[in-house]
Amino acid sequence: MKKIIYPGTFDPIHYGHIDIAKRASKLFDEVHICISDNLEKNPLFTHDERVSMIEECLDDISNISVHSNPKNLVVNFARDCGAVAIIRGLRHVSDFEFELQMGLMNRTLDEKIETLFMIPSQEFSFLSSNLVKETARHDGDVSKLVPKIVFEELKKKFK
């Protein structure tokens, strides 16, 4: 069984994330979405809220599971799950520099776990969770960028 970890803050999950998760689910036996914290980000949604939204958005895909990982390094989570790789989405060139650094650090920590980069489908290449949140915060319509459950939860948060 080939397992892969798809880590991120997913605050909130959007169609770019879903695109990569679905495509990864066709390449690997198991995809473990790993919700982690980023000290540079102040999340809008709790871990439990993000887990719930992601599970609902991807409940039709049997080989995807969602985990909260607030205090553990992703590479340690990957090792504990028996994953062979960590997958990261690359939207544009500026993502590459950060993701390369992270991938090299993860390889330093555990050389058995590979890092794979996947580009999103073209229609999602501009999407980021920050862009979704900022647009929703200012009453912009993000209904085409996120699943209905996420759209409704964003509306609640910004009322």
Coordinates of C-alpha atoms in Angstrom, one line a residue:
M1 CA 0.0 0.0 0.0
K2 CA 1.4 3.3 -1.1
K3 CA 0.4 6.1 1.3
I4 CA 1.0 9.8 0.8
I5 CA 0.5 12.8 3.1
Y6 CA -1.0 16.0 1.8
P7 CA -0.3 18.6 4.5
G8 CA -1.5 22.2 4.8
T9 CA -3.4 24.6 6.9
F10 CA -6.5 24.3 4.6
D11 CA -8.0 27.4 6.2
P12 CA -10.3 27.0 4.4
I13 CA -10.1 24.2 1.9
H14 CA -10.9 25.4 -1.7
Y15 CA -11.2 23.8 -5.1
G16 CA -7.5 24.0 -5.7
H17 CA -6.8 21.8 -2.7
I18 CA -9.6 19.4 -3.7
D19 CA -8.3 19.2 -7.2
I20 CA -4.9 18.0 -5.9
A21 CA -6.4 15.7 -3.3
K22 CA -8.6 14.0 -5.9
R23 CA -5.8 13.6 -8.4
A24 CA -3.5 12.2 -5.7
S25 CA -6.1 9.7 -4.7
K26 CA -5.9 8.2 -8.2
L27 CA -2.1 7.8 -7.9
F28 CA -1.8 6.4 -4.3
D29 CA -3.6 3.8 -2.3
E30 CA -4.2 6.2 0.6
V31 CA -4.1 10.0 0.8
H32 CA -3.8 11.4 4.3
I33 CA -4.7 15.0 4.5
C34 CA -2.8 16.5 7.4
I35 CA -4.0 19.7 8.9
S36 CA -1.0 21.4 10.4
D37 CA -0.3 24.8 12.0
N38 CA 1.8 27.5 10.4
L39 CA 3.2 30.0 13.0
E40 CA 3.0 32.7 10.4
K41 CA -0.7 32.2 9.8
N42 CA -3.6 33.1 12.2
P43 CA -6.3 30.5 11.2
L44 CA -9.9 31.6 10.9
F45 CA -11.2 28.0 11.5
T46 CA -10.3 25.6 14.3
H47 CA -8.7 22.3 13.5
D48 CA -12.0 20.5 14.2
E49 CA -13.9 22.9 11.9
R50 CA -11.4 22.3 9.1
V51 CA -11.5 18.5 9.6
S52 CA -15.3 18.5 9.4
M53 CA -15.4 20.7 6.3
I54 CA -12.7 18.6 4.5
E55 CA -14.3 15.3 5.4
E56 CA -17.7 16.6 4.0
C57 CA -16.0 17.9 0.8
L58 CA -14.2 14.7 0.1
D59 CA -16.6 12.1 1.6
D60 CA -17.1 10.5 -1.9
I61 CA -13.5 9.4 -2.1
S62 CA -12.9 6.3 0.0
N63 CA -9.1 6.4 0.0
I64 CA -8.8 9.9 1.6
S65 CA -8.7 10.4 5.3
V66 CA -8.3 13.7 7.3
H67 CA -6.2 14.2 10.3
S68 CA -5.5 17.1 12.7
N69 CA -1.8 17.5 13.3
P70 CA -1.3 20.6 15.4
K71 CA 1.9 19.9 17.2
N72 CA 3.9 17.4 15.1
L73 CA 6.3 18.0 12.2
V74 CA 4.7 16.8 9.0
V75 CA 7.6 14.5 8.3
N76 CA 7.1 12.8 11.6
F77 CA 3.4 12.4 10.9
A78 CA 4.3 10.9 7.5
R79 CA 6.7 8.4 9.2
D80 CA 4.1 7.5 11.8
C81 CA 1.5 6.8 9.1
G82 CA 3.9 4.8 7.0
A83 CA 3.8 7.2 4.1
V84 CA 6.3 7.1 1.3
A85 CA 5.9 10.7 0.3
I86 CA 4.6 14.2 1.1
I87 CA 2.7 15.9 -1.8
R88 CA 2.7 19.7 -2.1
G89 CA 0.8 21.9 -4.5
L90 CA 2.7 24.5 -6.6
R91 CA 0.6 27.3 -8.1
H92 CA 3.4 29.5 -9.3
V93 CA 7.1 30.0 -9.3
S94 CA 7.2 31.8 -6.0
D95 CA 5.8 28.7 -4.3
F96 CA 8.7 26.7 -5.5
E97 CA 11.4 28.3 -3.4
F98 CA 9.6 27.8 -0.1
E99 CA 8.5 24.3 -1.0
L100 CA 12.0 23.3 -2.1
Q101 CA 13.4 24.4 1.2
M102 CA 10.7 22.5 3.1
G103 CA 11.3 19.4 1.0
L104 CA 15.0 19.5 1.6
M105 CA 14.5 19.9 5.3
N106 CA 12.1 17.0 5.4
R107 CA 14.6 14.9 3.5
T108 CA 17.3 15.8 6.0
L109 CA 14.9 14.7 8.8
D110 CA 13.9 11.4 7.1
E111 CA 15.5 10.5 3.8
K112 CA 13.0 7.7 3.2
I113 CA 10.1 10.1 2.7
E114 CA 10.0 11.8 -0.7
T115 CA 8.5 15.2 -1.5
L116 CA 6.4 15.4 -4.7
F117 CA 5.1 18.6 -6.3
M118 CA 1.8 18.7 -8.1
I119 CA 0.5 21.6 -10.1
P120 CA -3.2 22.3 -9.8
S121 CA -5.5 22.4 -12.8
Q122 CA -5.3 25.7 -14.6
E123 CA -8.6 27.0 -13.5
F124 CA -7.4 26.8 -9.8
S125 CA -3.9 28.0 -10.2
F126 CA -4.6 31.5 -8.8
L127 CA -6.5 30.2 -5.7
S128 CA -5.2 30.5 -2.2
S129 CA -6.9 30.3 1.2
N130 CA -5.9 33.8 2.0
L131 CA -7.4 35.2 -1.2
V132 CA -10.6 33.3 -0.5
K133 CA -10.8 34.6 3.1
E134 CA -10.0 38.2 2.2
T135 CA -12.6 38.2 -0.6
A136 CA -15.2 36.6 1.7
R137 CA -14.3 39.0 4.5
H138 CA -15.2 42.0 2.3
D139 CA -18.5 40.4 1.2
G140 CA -17.2 39.1 -2.1
D141 CA -18.8 36.0 -3.7
V142 CA -16.5 33.1 -3.3
S143 CA -19.1 30.5 -4.1
K144 CA -17.3 29.4 -7.3
L145 CA -14.0 28.9 -5.4
V146 CA -15.1 26.7 -2.5
P147 CA -17.7 23.9 -1.9
K148 CA -21.1 25.0 -0.5
I149 CA -20.3 23.9 3.1
V150 CA -17.2 26.1 3.1
F151 CA -19.1 29.0 1.6
E152 CA -21.7 28.8 4.3
E153 CA -19.1 28.5 7.1
L154 CA -17.3 31.6 5.7
K155 CA -20.5 33.5 5.7
K156 CA -21.1 32.6 9.3
K157 CA -17.6 33.7 10.3
F158 CA -17.8 37.0 8.6
K159 CA -21.4 38.0 9.7

